[in-house]
mmCIF file of C-alpha atoms in Angstrom:
data_model
loop_
_atom_site.group_PDB
_atom_site.id
_atom_site.type_symbol
_atom_site.label_atom_id
_atom_site.label_comp_id
_atom_site.label_asym_id
_atom_site.label_seq_id
_atom_site.Cartn_x
_atom_site.Cartn_y
_atom_site.Cartn_z
ATOM 1 C CA UNK E 1 191.527 115.883 33.995
ATOM 2 C CA UNK E 2 191.494 117.734 37.307
ATOM 3 C CA UNK E 3 188.171 119.374 36.362
ATOM 4 C CA UNK E 4 186.624 116.025 35.439
ATOM 5 C CA UNK E 5 187.867 114.533 38.689
ATOM 6 C CA UNK E 6 186.194 117.327 40.689
ATOM 7 C CA UNK E 7 182.968 116.852 38.759
ATOM 8 C CA UNK E 8 182.897 113.165 39.703
ATOM 9 C CA UNK E 9 183.168 114.140 43.377
ATOM 10 C CA UNK E 10 180.004 116.275 43.258
ATOM 11 C CA UNK E 11 177.262 114.446 45.232
ATOM 12 C CA UNK E 12 174.044 113.564 43.499
ATOM 13 C CA UNK E 13 170.922 115.678 44.004
ATOM 14 C CA UNK E 14 167.236 114.835 43.688
ATOM 15 C CA UNK E 15 164.849 117.052 41.757
ATOM 16 C CA UNK E 16 161.160 116.112 41.541
ATOM 17 C CA UNK E 17 158.918 118.018 39.118
ATOM 18 C CA UNK E 18 155.149 117.673 38.877
ATOM 19 C CA UNK E 19 152.235 119.629 37.433
ATOM 20 C CA UNK E 20 148.663 120.086 38.553
ATOM 21 C CA UNK E 21 145.954 122.719 38.947
ATOM 22 C CA UNK E 22 145.111 124.682 42.087
ATOM 23 C CA UNK E 23 141.446 123.829 41.586
ATOM 24 C CA UNK E 24 141.937 120.060 41.585
ATOM 25 C CA UNK E 25 140.599 118.215 44.635
ATOM 26 C CA UNK E 26 143.776 116.138 44.902
ATOM 27 C CA UNK E 27 146.221 119.015 44.441
ATOM 28 C CA UNK E 28 149.098 118.690 46.913
ATOM 29 C CA UNK E 29 150.213 122.312 46.945
ATOM 30 C CA UNK E 30 148.870 123.229 50.380
ATOM 31 C CA UNK E 31 150.199 120.088 52.066
ATOM 32 C CA UNK E 32 153.687 120.528 50.579
ATOM 33 C CA UNK E 33 153.894 124.125 51.812
ATOM 34 C CA UNK E 34 152.567 123.389 55.296
ATOM 35 C CA UNK E 35 154.953 120.477 55.929
ATOM 36 C CA UNK E 36 158.163 122.276 54.931
ATOM 37 C CA UNK E 37 158.689 123.753 58.363
ATOM 38 C CA UNK E 38 161.981 125.669 58.599
ATOM 39 C CA UNK E 39 162.273 128.232 55.809
ATOM 40 C CA UNK E 40 164.929 130.927 55.580
ATOM 41 C CA UNK E 41 164.368 132.457 52.168
ATOM 42 C CA UNK E 42 161.265 133.130 50.050
ATOM 43 C CA UNK E 43 161.506 134.708 46.601
ATOM 44 C CA UNK E 44 158.993 135.500 43.907
ATOM 45 C CA UNK E 45 159.304 136.855 40.381
ATOM 46 C CA UNK E 46 156.537 138.504 38.346
ATOM 47 C CA UNK E 47 157.295 139.179 34.662
ATOM 48 C CA UNK E 48 155.744 142.237 32.995
ATOM 49 C CA UNK E 49 155.294 143.962 36.356
ATOM 50 C CA UNK E 50 156.849 147.225 37.535
ATOM 51 C CA UNK E 51 154.819 147.948 40.696
ATOM 52 C CA UNK E 52 153.742 145.481 43.360
ATOM 53 C CA UNK E 53 150.048 145.444 44.277
ATOM 54 C CA UNK E 54 149.061 146.806 47.689
ATOM 55 C CA UNK E 55 147.734 143.427 48.844
ATOM 56 C CA UNK E 56 150.899 141.580 47.899
ATOM 57 C CA UNK E 57 153.205 144.235 49.368
ATOM 58 C CA UNK E 58 151.294 144.148 52.672
ATOM 59 C CA UNK E 59 151.733 140.380 52.870
ATOM 60 C CA UNK E 60 155.450 140.702 52.170
ATOM 61 C CA UNK E 61 155.854 143.220 54.979
ATOM 62 C CA UNK E 62 153.907 141.040 57.414
ATOM 63 C CA UNK E 63 155.946 137.835 57.188
ATOM 64 C CA UNK E 64 157.416 138.379 60.668
ATOM 65 C CA UNK E 65 158.155 138.544 63.472
ATOM 66 C CA UNK E 66 160.450 135.793 64.616
ATOM 67 C CA UNK E 67 162.666 135.627 67.695
ATOM 68 C CA UNK E 68 166.239 134.903 68.704
ATOM 69 C CA UNK E 69 167.150 133.509 72.129
ATOM 70 C CA UNK E 70 170.760 132.945 73.150
ATOM 71 C CA UNK E 71 171.841 130.038 75.395
ATOM 72 C CA UNK E 72 168.324 128.754 75.985
ATOM 73 C CA UNK E 73 168.291 125.547 78.088
ATOM 74 C CA UNK E 74 166.599 122.753 76.175
ATOM 75 C CA UNK E 75 164.448 121.804 79.149
ATOM 76 C CA UNK E 76 162.566 125.120 78.723
ATOM 77 C CA UNK E 77 160.895 123.641 75.614
ATOM 78 C CA UNK E 78 159.367 120.721 77.501
ATOM 79 C CA UNK E 79 157.910 122.518 80.515
ATOM 80 C CA UNK E 80 154.187 122.397 81.257
ATOM 81 C CA UNK E 81 153.919 126.170 80.805
ATOM 82 C CA UNK E 82 155.640 126.210 77.392
ATOM 83 C CA UNK E 83 153.572 123.332 76.024
ATOM 84 C CA UNK E 84 150.270 124.782 77.232
ATOM 85 C CA UNK E 85 151.094 128.351 76.182
ATOM 86 C CA UNK E 86 152.648 127.831 72.733
ATOM 87 C CA UNK E 87 152.558 124.228 71.484
ATOM 88 C CA UNK E 88 148.848 123.686 72.149
ATOM 89 C CA UNK E 89 147.723 127.183 71.150
ATOM 90 C CA UNK E 90 148.968 127.589 67.611
ATOM 91 C CA UNK E 91 151.934 126.441 65.547
ATOM 92 C CA UNK E 92 155.256 126.795 67.340
ATOM 93 C CA UNK E 93 158.553 126.487 65.453
ATOM 94 C CA UNK E 94 162.078 126.371 66.863
ATOM 95 C CA UNK E 95 165.477 125.685 65.306
ATOM 96 C CA UNK E 96 168.989 125.790 66.720
ATOM 97 C CA UNK E 97 171.098 128.599 65.280
ATOM 98 C CA UNK E 98 174.889 128.669 64.694
ATOM 99 C CA UNK E 99 174.966 124.850 64.637
ATOM 100 C CA UNK E 100 176.139 122.590 61.810
ATOM 101 C CA UNK E 101 174.013 119.487 61.291
ATOM 102 C CA UNK E 102 177.004 117.357 60.265
ATOM 103 C CA UNK E 103 179.226 118.435 63.189
ATOM 104 C CA UNK E 104 177.113 119.676 66.106
ATOM 105 C CA UNK E 105 174.054 118.729 68.114
ATOM 106 C CA UNK E 106 170.956 120.313 66.565
ATOM 107 C CA UNK E 107 167.327 120.597 67.665
ATOM 108 C CA UNK E 108 164.068 121.453 65.899
ATOM 109 C CA UNK E 109 160.538 121.879 67.209
ATOM 110 C CA UNK E 110 157.794 121.103 64.694
ATOM 111 C CA UNK E 111 154.272 122.570 64.765
ATOM 112 C CA UNK E 112 152.796 119.124 65.495
ATOM 113 C CA UNK E 113 154.593 119.156 68.840
ATOM 114 C CA UNK E 114 157.472 116.862 67.871
ATOM 115 C CA UNK E 115 160.872 117.817 69.287
ATOM 116 C CA UNK E 116 163.596 116.399 67.010
ATOM 117 C CA UNK E 117 167.163 116.072 68.297
ATOM 118 C CA UNK E 118 170.149 115.197 66.117
ATOM 119 C CA UNK E 119 172.887 114.227 68.584
ATOM 120 C CA UNK E 120 176.462 113.056 68.335
ATOM 121 C CA UNK E 121 177.248 109.642 69.810
ATOM 122 C CA UNK E 122 178.673 110.892 73.114
ATOM 123 C CA UNK E 123 175.799 113.288 73.815
ATOM 124 C CA UNK E 124 173.220 110.676 72.874
ATOM 125 C CA UNK E 125 174.674 108.154 75.311
ATOM 126 C CA UNK E 126 174.926 110.756 78.069
ATOM 127 C CA UNK E 127 171.272 111.776 77.762
ATOM 128 C CA UNK E 128 170.098 108.202 78.265
ATOM 129 C CA UNK E 129 167.184 108.803 75.897
ATOM 130 C CA UNK E 130 165.897 106.314 73.356
ATOM 131 C CA UNK E 131 166.488 107.067 69.689
ATOM 132 C CA UNK E 132 167.750 105.573 66.446
ATOM 133 C CA UNK E 133 170.966 105.821 64.424
ATOM 134 C CA UNK E 134 171.011 108.481 61.744
ATOM 135 C CA UNK E 135 170.427 106.934 58.336
ATOM 136 C CA UNK E 136 173.360 108.986 57.026
ATOM 137 C CA UNK E 137 175.940 107.865 59.586
ATOM 138 C CA UNK E 138 177.806 105.440 57.350
ATOM 139 C CA UNK E 139 179.461 102.303 58.658
ATOM 140 C CA UNK E 140 180.523 103.924 61.914
ATOM 141 C CA UNK E 141 177.457 105.357 63.634
ATOM 142 C CA UNK E 142 178.278 108.835 64.919
ATOM 143 C CA UNK E 143 174.832 110.501 64.863
ATOM 144 C CA UNK E 144 171.546 109.576 66.530
ATOM 145 C CA UNK E 145 168.019 110.941 66.109
ATOM 146 C CA UNK E 146 165.723 111.356 69.112
ATOM 147 C CA UNK E 147 162.047 112.261 68.636
ATOM 148 C CA UNK E 148 159.991 113.469 71.617
ATOM 149 C CA UNK E 149 156.237 113.989 71.248
ATOM 150 C CA UNK E 150 155.412 116.956 73.473
ATOM 151 C CA UNK E 151 151.682 116.548 72.887
ATOM 152 C CA UNK E 152 151.889 112.971 74.136
ATOM 153 C CA UNK E 153 154.026 113.981 77.126
ATOM 154 C CA UNK E 154 151.554 116.698 78.060
ATOM 155 C CA UNK E 155 148.773 114.144 78.545
ATOM 156 C CA UNK E 156 150.428 113.034 81.755
ATOM 157 C CA UNK E 157 153.156 115.302 83.077
ATOM 158 C CA UNK E 158 153.453 113.122 86.177
ATOM 159 C CA UNK E 159 154.386 110.033 84.166
ATOM 160 C CA UNK E 160 157.731 108.282 84.459
ATOM 161 C CA UNK E 161 158.354 109.025 80.773
ATOM 162 C CA UNK E 162 158.086 112.792 81.287
ATOM 163 C CA UNK E 163 160.150 112.615 84.487
ATOM 164 C CA UNK E 164 162.920 110.775 82.640
ATOM 165 C CA UNK E 165 163.054 113.311 79.774
ATOM 166 C CA UNK E 166 162.948 116.238 82.199
ATOM 167 C CA UNK E 167 165.668 114.716 84.380
ATOM 168 C CA UNK E 168 167.842 114.093 81.322
ATOM 169 C CA UNK E 169 167.624 117.709 80.107
ATOM 170 C CA UNK E 170 167.873 119.388 83.532
ATOM 171 C CA UNK E 171 170.342 117.207 85.424
ATOM 172 C CA UNK E 172 171.915 114.312 83.530
ATOM 173 C CA UNK E 173 172.938 116.193 80.378
ATOM 174 C CA UNK E 174 171.880 119.858 80.449
ATOM 175 C CA UNK E 175 171.972 121.255 76.913
ATOM 176 C CA UNK E 176 171.871 124.904 75.855
ATOM 177 C CA UNK E 177 171.505 126.304 72.345
ATOM 178 C CA UNK E 178 170.951 129.540 70.488
ATOM 179 C CA UNK E 179 167.427 129.250 69.080
ATOM 180 C CA UNK E 180 165.319 130.854 66.378
ATOM 181 C CA UNK E 181 161.661 130.785 67.407
ATOM 182 C CA UNK E 182 158.400 131.592 65.638
ATOM 183 C CA UNK E 183 154.791 131.242 66.755
ATOM 184 C CA UNK E 184 151.772 131.398 64.455
ATOM 185 C CA UNK E 185 148.424 131.688 66.167
ATOM 186 C CA UNK E 186 145.062 133.405 66.051
ATOM 187 C CA UNK E 187 144.649 136.263 68.489
ATOM 188 C CA UNK E 188 146.388 139.436 69.572
ATOM 189 C CA UNK E 189 149.118 137.994 71.823
ATOM 190 C CA UNK E 190 152.034 139.112 69.666
ATOM 191 C CA UNK E 191 154.272 139.921 72.643
ATOM 192 C CA UNK E 192 153.578 136.674 74.537
ATOM 193 C CA UNK E 193 156.833 135.000 73.504
ATOM 194 C CA UNK E 194 158.849 138.141 74.303
ATOM 195 C CA UNK E 195 157.521 138.222 77.855
ATOM 196 C CA UNK E 196 157.774 134.447 78.344
ATOM 197 C CA UNK E 197 161.521 134.338 77.551
ATOM 198 C CA UNK E 198 162.368 137.809 78.864
ATOM 199 C CA UNK E 199 164.826 136.388 81.418
ATOM 200 C CA UNK E 200 166.919 134.970 78.549
ATOM 201 C CA UNK E 201 167.316 138.262 76.680
ATOM 202 C CA UNK E 202 165.041 137.326 73.790
ATOM 203 C CA UNK E 203 165.230 139.546 70.686
ATOM 204 C CA UNK E 204 162.400 140.187 68.245
ATOM 205 C CA UNK E 205 163.436 140.302 64.610
ATOM 206 C CA UNK E 206 161.772 141.078 61.307
ATOM 207 C CA UNK E 207 162.630 139.322 58.042
ATOM 208 C CA UNK E 208 164.840 141.262 55.658
ATOM 209 C CA UNK E 209 162.984 142.272 52.477
ATOM 210 C CA UNK E 210 164.664 143.131 49.176
ATOM 211 C CA UNK E 211 162.515 144.534 46.365
ATOM 212 C CA UNK E 212 163.813 145.274 42.877
ATOM 213 C CA UNK E 213 162.879 145.427 39.219
ATOM 214 C CA UNK E 214 164.783 144.098 36.239
ATOM 215 C CA UNK E 215 164.481 145.819 32.876
ATOM 216 C CA UNK E 216 164.611 144.052 29.515
ATOM 217 C CA UNK E 217 164.863 140.656 31.177
ATOM 218 C CA UNK E 218 165.185 137.631 28.938
ATOM 219 C CA UNK E 219 162.711 135.001 30.225
ATOM 220 C CA UNK E 220 162.185 131.362 29.166
ATOM 221 C CA UNK E 221 159.062 130.549 27.202
ATOM 222 C CA UNK E 222 156.927 128.079 29.185
ATOM 223 C CA UNK E 223 153.826 126.042 28.445
ATOM 224 C CA UNK E 224 151.866 124.743 31.425
ATOM 225 C CA UNK E 225 151.208 121.389 29.767
ATOM 226 C CA UNK E 226 154.864 120.841 28.763
ATOM 227 C CA UNK E 227 156.682 120.091 32.024
ATOM 228 C CA UNK E 228 159.569 118.513 30.116
ATOM 229 C CA UNK E 229 159.648 121.294 27.556
ATOM 230 C CA UNK E 230 159.147 121.108 23.803
ATOM 231 C CA UNK E 231 162.061 121.541 21.342
ATOM 232 C CA UNK E 232 161.889 124.980 19.792
ATOM 233 C CA UNK E 233 158.577 125.768 21.517
ATOM 234 C CA UNK E 234 158.997 125.727 25.315
ATOM 235 C CA UNK E 235 161.623 125.311 28.037
ATOM 236 C CA UNK E 236 161.554 122.540 30.643
ATOM 237 C CA UNK E 237 161.062 122.789 34.419
ATOM 238 C CA UNK E 238 164.753 122.058 35.248
ATOM 239 C CA UNK E 239 165.888 124.720 32.763
ATOM 240 C CA UNK E 240 163.605 127.245 34.455
ATOM 241 C CA UNK E 241 165.004 126.400 37.900
ATOM 242 C CA UNK E 242 168.555 127.051 36.696
ATOM 243 C CA UNK E 243 167.502 130.356 35.168
ATOM 244 C CA UNK E 244 165.676 131.471 38.331
ATOM 245 C CA UNK E 245 168.799 130.857 40.387
ATOM 246 C CA UNK E 246 170.854 133.004 38.059
ATOM 247 C CA UNK E 247 168.288 135.838 38.113
ATOM 248 C CA UNK E 248 167.971 135.956 41.904
ATOM 249 C CA UNK E 249 171.759 135.831 42.238
ATOM 250 C CA UNK E 250 172.099 138.878 39.979
ATOM 251 C CA UNK E 251 174.206 136.850 37.564
ATOM 252 C CA UNK E 252 175.062 138.437 34.256
ATOM 253 C CA UNK E 253 172.864 136.838 31.623
ATOM 254 C CA UNK E 254 174.253 136.441 28.136
ATOM 255 C CA UNK E 255 171.900 137.460 25.333
ATOM 256 C CA UNK E 256 172.319 135.010 22.503
ATOM 257 C CA UNK E 257 172.856 136.636 19.168
ATOM 258 C CA UNK E 258 173.309 140.127 20.571
ATOM 259 C CA UNK E 259 175.158 142.590 18.386
ATOM 260 C CA UNK E 260 178.904 142.143 18.511
ATOM 261 C CA UNK E 261 178.720 139.038 20.676
ATOM 262 C CA UNK E 262 179.764 135.503 19.973
ATOM 263 C CA UNK E 263 179.094 132.485 22.160
ATOM 264 C CA UNK E 264 181.083 129.375 22.977
ATOM 265 C CA UNK E 265 179.138 127.056 25.276
ATOM 266 C CA UNK E 266 180.027 124.182 27.579
ATOM 267 C CA UNK E 267 178.042 122.025 29.975
ATOM 268 C CA UNK E 268 179.025 121.127 33.494
ATOM 269 C CA UNK E 269 177.398 120.167 36.754
ATOM 270 C CA UNK E 270 177.074 122.489 39.704
ATOM 271 C CA UNK E 271 175.178 122.154 42.965
ATOM 272 C CA UNK E 272 172.210 124.123 44.390
ATOM 273 C CA UNK E 273 171.410 126.965 46.750
ATOM 274 C CA UNK E 274 173.357 126.586 49.994
ATOM 275 C CA UNK E 275 172.811 128.508 53.208
ATOM 276 C CA UNK E 276 175.780 130.045 54.967
ATOM 277 C CA UNK E 277 175.765 131.850 58.296
ATOM 278 C CA UNK E 278 177.892 134.975 58.666
ATOM 279 C CA UNK E 279 177.629 136.643 62.071
ATOM 280 C CA UNK E 280 174.021 137.614 62.675
ATOM 281 C CA UNK E 281 173.163 137.692 59.001
ATOM 282 C CA UNK E 282 171.612 134.916 56.951
ATOM 283 C CA UNK E 283 173.110 134.966 53.493
ATOM 284 C CA UNK E 284 173.025 132.581 50.594
ATOM 285 C CA UNK E 285 175.366 131.348 47.925
ATOM 286 C CA UNK E 286 173.786 130.298 44.644
ATOM 287 C CA UNK E 287 174.724 127.251 42.731
ATOM 288 C CA UNK E 288 172.441 125.932 40.025
ATOM 289 C CA UNK E 289 170.844 122.488 39.957
ATOM 290 C CA UNK E 290 171.601 120.370 36.941
ATOM 291 C CA UNK E 291 173.681 120.264 33.792
ATOM 292 C CA UNK E 292 173.426 123.781 32.452
ATOM 293 C CA UNK E 293 174.740 125.685 29.496
ATOM 294 C CA UNK E 294 177.423 128.128 30.588
ATOM 295 C CA UNK E 295 178.737 130.381 27.912
ATOM 296 C CA UNK E 296 181.943 132.275 27.388
ATOM 297 C CA UNK E 297 180.862 135.419 25.583
ATOM 298 C CA UNK E 298 183.355 137.488 23.711
ATOM 299 C CA UNK E 299 182.807 140.870 22.168
ATOM 300 C CA UNK E 300 183.931 141.876 18.711
ATOM 301 C CA UNK E 301 185.592 138.468 18.355
ATOM 302 C CA UNK E 302 188.386 139.487 20.715
ATOM 303 C CA UNK E 303 189.481 136.353 22.622
ATOM 304 C CA UNK E 304 190.888 138.317 25.573
ATOM 305 C CA UNK E 305 187.756 140.442 26.034
ATOM 306 C CA UNK E 306 185.302 137.975 27.531
ATOM 307 C CA UNK E 307 183.309 137.216 30.658
ATOM 308 C CA UNK E 308 181.967 133.856 31.831
ATOM 309 C CA UNK E 309 178.215 134.089 32.190
ATOM 310 C CA UNK E 310 174.947 132.165 31.910
ATOM 311 C CA UNK E 311 172.577 132.155 28.942
ATOM 312 C CA UNK E 312 168.804 132.087 29.260
ATOM 313 C CA UNK E 313 167.446 128.756 27.980
ATOM 314 C CA UNK E 314 165.768 128.796 24.601
ATOM 315 C CA UNK E 315 163.198 129.629 23.397
ATOM 316 C CA UNK E 316 162.963 132.887 25.307
ATOM 317 C CA UNK E 317 161.290 136.251 25.213
ATOM 318 C CA UNK E 318 162.287 139.675 26.533
ATOM 319 C CA UNK E 319 159.963 141.354 29.055
ATOM 320 C CA UNK E 320 160.065 145.112 29.568
ATOM 321 C CA UNK E 321 160.129 144.807 33.367
ATOM 322 C CA UNK E 322 160.060 142.064 35.964
ATOM 323 C CA UNK E 323 159.465 142.463 39.692
ATOM 324 C CA UNK E 324 161.678 140.520 42.082
ATOM 325 C CA UNK E 325 161.169 140.122 45.820
ATOM 326 C CA UNK E 326 163.316 138.226 48.324
ATOM 327 C CA UNK E 327 162.430 137.720 52.010
ATOM 328 C CA UNK E 328 165.125 136.367 54.339
ATOM 329 C CA UNK E 329 164.610 135.283 57.941
ATOM 330 C CA UNK E 330 162.747 132.541 59.817
ATOM 331 C CA UNK E 331 159.514 132.299 57.850
ATOM 332 C CA UNK E 332 156.637 130.055 58.904
ATOM 333 C CA UNK E 333 154.702 127.976 56.324
ATOM 334 C CA UNK E 334 151.422 129.749 57.152
ATOM 335 C CA UNK E 335 152.816 133.058 55.840
ATOM 336 C CA UNK E 336 154.167 131.341 52.713
ATOM 337 C CA UNK E 337 150.755 129.796 52.045
ATOM 338 C CA UNK E 338 149.168 133.261 52.161
ATOM 339 C CA UNK E 339 151.761 134.531 49.659
ATOM 340 C CA UNK E 340 151.051 131.595 47.347
ATOM 341 C CA UNK E 341 147.297 132.238 47.506
ATOM 342 C CA UNK E 342 147.786 135.931 46.755
ATOM 343 C CA UNK E 343 150.022 135.131 43.774
ATOM 344 C CA UNK E 344 147.284 132.815 42.483
ATOM 345 C CA UNK E 345 144.826 135.721 42.702
ATOM 346 C CA UNK E 346 147.243 137.875 40.701
ATOM 347 C CA UNK E 347 145.612 136.506 37.547
ATOM 348 C CA UNK E 348 142.033 137.311 38.622
ATOM 349 C CA UNK E 349 142.361 140.316 36.315
ATOM 350 C CA UNK E 350 143.965 140.043 32.845
ATOM 351 C CA UNK E 351 147.752 140.385 32.964
ATOM 352 C CA UNK E 352 150.521 140.435 30.379
ATOM 353 C CA UNK E 353 152.529 137.916 32.395
ATOM 354 C CA UNK E 354 151.805 134.266 31.447
ATOM 355 C CA UNK E 355 153.251 132.977 34.740
ATOM 356 C CA UNK E 356 154.837 133.956 38.076
ATOM 357 C CA UNK E 357 157.139 131.983 40.390
ATOM 358 C CA UNK E 358 157.453 131.445 44.150
ATOM 359 C CA UNK E 359 160.675 129.847 45.462
ATOM 360 C CA UNK E 360 161.267 128.674 49.040
ATOM 361 C CA UNK E 361 164.525 127.461 50.574
ATOM 362 C CA UNK E 362 164.980 125.666 53.875
ATOM 363 C CA UNK E 363 167.744 126.022 56.450
ATOM 364 C CA UNK E 364 170.671 123.843 55.416
ATOM 365 C CA UNK E 365 171.283 122.726 59.017
ATOM 366 C CA UNK E 366 167.725 121.788 59.924
ATOM 367 C CA UNK E 367 167.457 118.157 61.136
ATOM 368 C CA UNK E 368 164.340 117.655 58.964
ATOM 369 C CA UNK E 369 163.311 118.678 55.449
ATOM 370 C CA UNK E 370 159.639 117.877 54.807
ATOM 371 C CA UNK E 371 157.494 116.498 57.629
ATOM 372 C CA UNK E 372 159.813 114.439 59.861
ATOM 373 C CA UNK E 373 162.096 113.259 57.050
ATOM 374 C CA UNK E 374 165.678 113.269 58.264
ATOM 375 C CA UNK E 375 167.864 115.875 56.581
ATOM 376 C CA UNK E 376 171.646 115.822 56.232
ATOM 377 C CA UNK E 377 174.208 118.275 54.894
ATOM 378 C CA UNK E 378 176.949 116.368 53.016
ATOM 379 C CA UNK E 379 178.268 119.085 50.677
ATOM 380 C CA UNK E 380 175.208 121.274 50.245
ATOM 381 C CA UNK E 381 172.401 120.788 52.742
ATOM 382 C CA UNK E 382 169.820 121.969 50.231
ATOM 383 C CA UNK E 383 166.081 121.378 50.489
ATOM 384 C CA UNK E 384 163.880 123.731 48.504
ATOM 385 C CA UNK E 385 160.763 123.973 46.382
ATOM 386 C CA UNK E 386 159.507 126.226 43.615
ATOM 387 C CA UNK E 387 156.033 126.944 42.241
ATOM 388 C CA UNK E 388 155.432 128.164 38.713
ATOM 389 C CA UNK E 389 151.904 129.603 38.696
ATOM 390 C CA UNK E 390 150.278 129.934 35.275
ATOM 391 C CA UNK E 391 147.464 132.301 34.351
ATOM 392 C CA UNK E 392 145.022 129.377 33.898
ATOM 393 C CA UNK E 393 145.669 128.223 37.526
ATOM 394 C CA UNK E 394 147.833 125.320 36.388
ATOM 395 C CA UNK E 395 151.086 125.045 38.288
ATOM 396 C CA UNK E 396 154.434 123.308 38.244
ATOM 397 C CA UNK E 397 155.921 122.202 41.538
ATOM 398 C CA UNK E 398 159.657 121.515 41.752
ATOM 399 C CA UNK E 399 161.105 119.964 44.936
ATOM 400 C CA UNK E 400 164.831 119.482 45.406
ATOM 401 C CA UNK E 401 167.024 117.903 48.071
ATOM 402 C CA UNK E 402 170.675 116.967 48.358
ATOM 403 C CA UNK E 403 172.581 113.736 48.756
ATOM 404 C CA UNK E 404 171.686 113.120 52.408
ATOM 405 C CA UNK E 405 167.910 113.202 52.030
ATOM 406 C CA UNK E 406 165.068 110.932 51.072
ATOM 407 C CA UNK E 407 163.178 111.650 47.870
ATOM 408 C CA UNK E 408 160.910 114.696 48.330
ATOM 409 C CA UNK E 409 157.320 113.740 49.224
#
């Protein structure tokens, strides 16, 4: 009864699955990548691959840099110099670090020049700025969302509107945050942000890259035209997402029907990937997404010799080798788009692999998920998407958010 009671307390999650082709005029793949702004983890898996191509490995190693600035005054992001130097000349991203969206004030800068503030009630009232109640506040409004268009402000920096915002951030309610920053632009000004914020002790960082191979990996059988799966012939998109989570978490996978093994299965609901901050490191805790089959495997029919593990959905096939790559940091959508395009070109030459995957996870404490859609944490804070790229250029796109989010676009 206690287990059932805990299961009822698990918040609902939204998973949207769709299929298309990269060659279609109305394909949404580029737009969905470019409007998911604050990404902390990118992973891809290539079955029947033991060595990464030079082109793909170069892209993986060039996903940085990004920057960390401690105790940066918020008014520095609305100055004439910052707007003209970074916001107008490329895509500038910023996100508060070491802040919890459900407890603290958080800030995000989007590449379209929108500065989004998620403020508690006291801070909001002290700033004197105009905003709206958070849609996830409940009956008692404790959070407010303020959106400031820096591109609009820059049209007239002598206006009363700009003076009011500047006065609020510099004098009325000075706010300071630890920030992650990234700037994507054309040109050779890589060190521009380092020199601009040098007085604040800015640090340049590179994403952490983990490369590995898995031998004799049991993989689901997929058919590009069967998004919902086909009994006995192909697995569904939600089943694949569960399996991917287990693989990238290094979970022990149970091989059904293996010699000396028996299986007793049960179904239960668990959550999704959740970001946790530990010191300076960005780590992740995996939870799967829907009702999944979890098996208790026991060897030689000995009830005390067992381990709880996860079984690959059926039907499945065993691949000799699979290449896994995980990139962790503050990764801009432009770099993810290049990775996606390179993975599409993977099938320009004949390959044994029928498909590859690209998974992207957003920061749990970002105030937005896609575009300017408000994002909340609740019990997970998840917002993520996954591409399954087939060798005929068809693709599946899976988008997932938690309880405090609108439906993915």
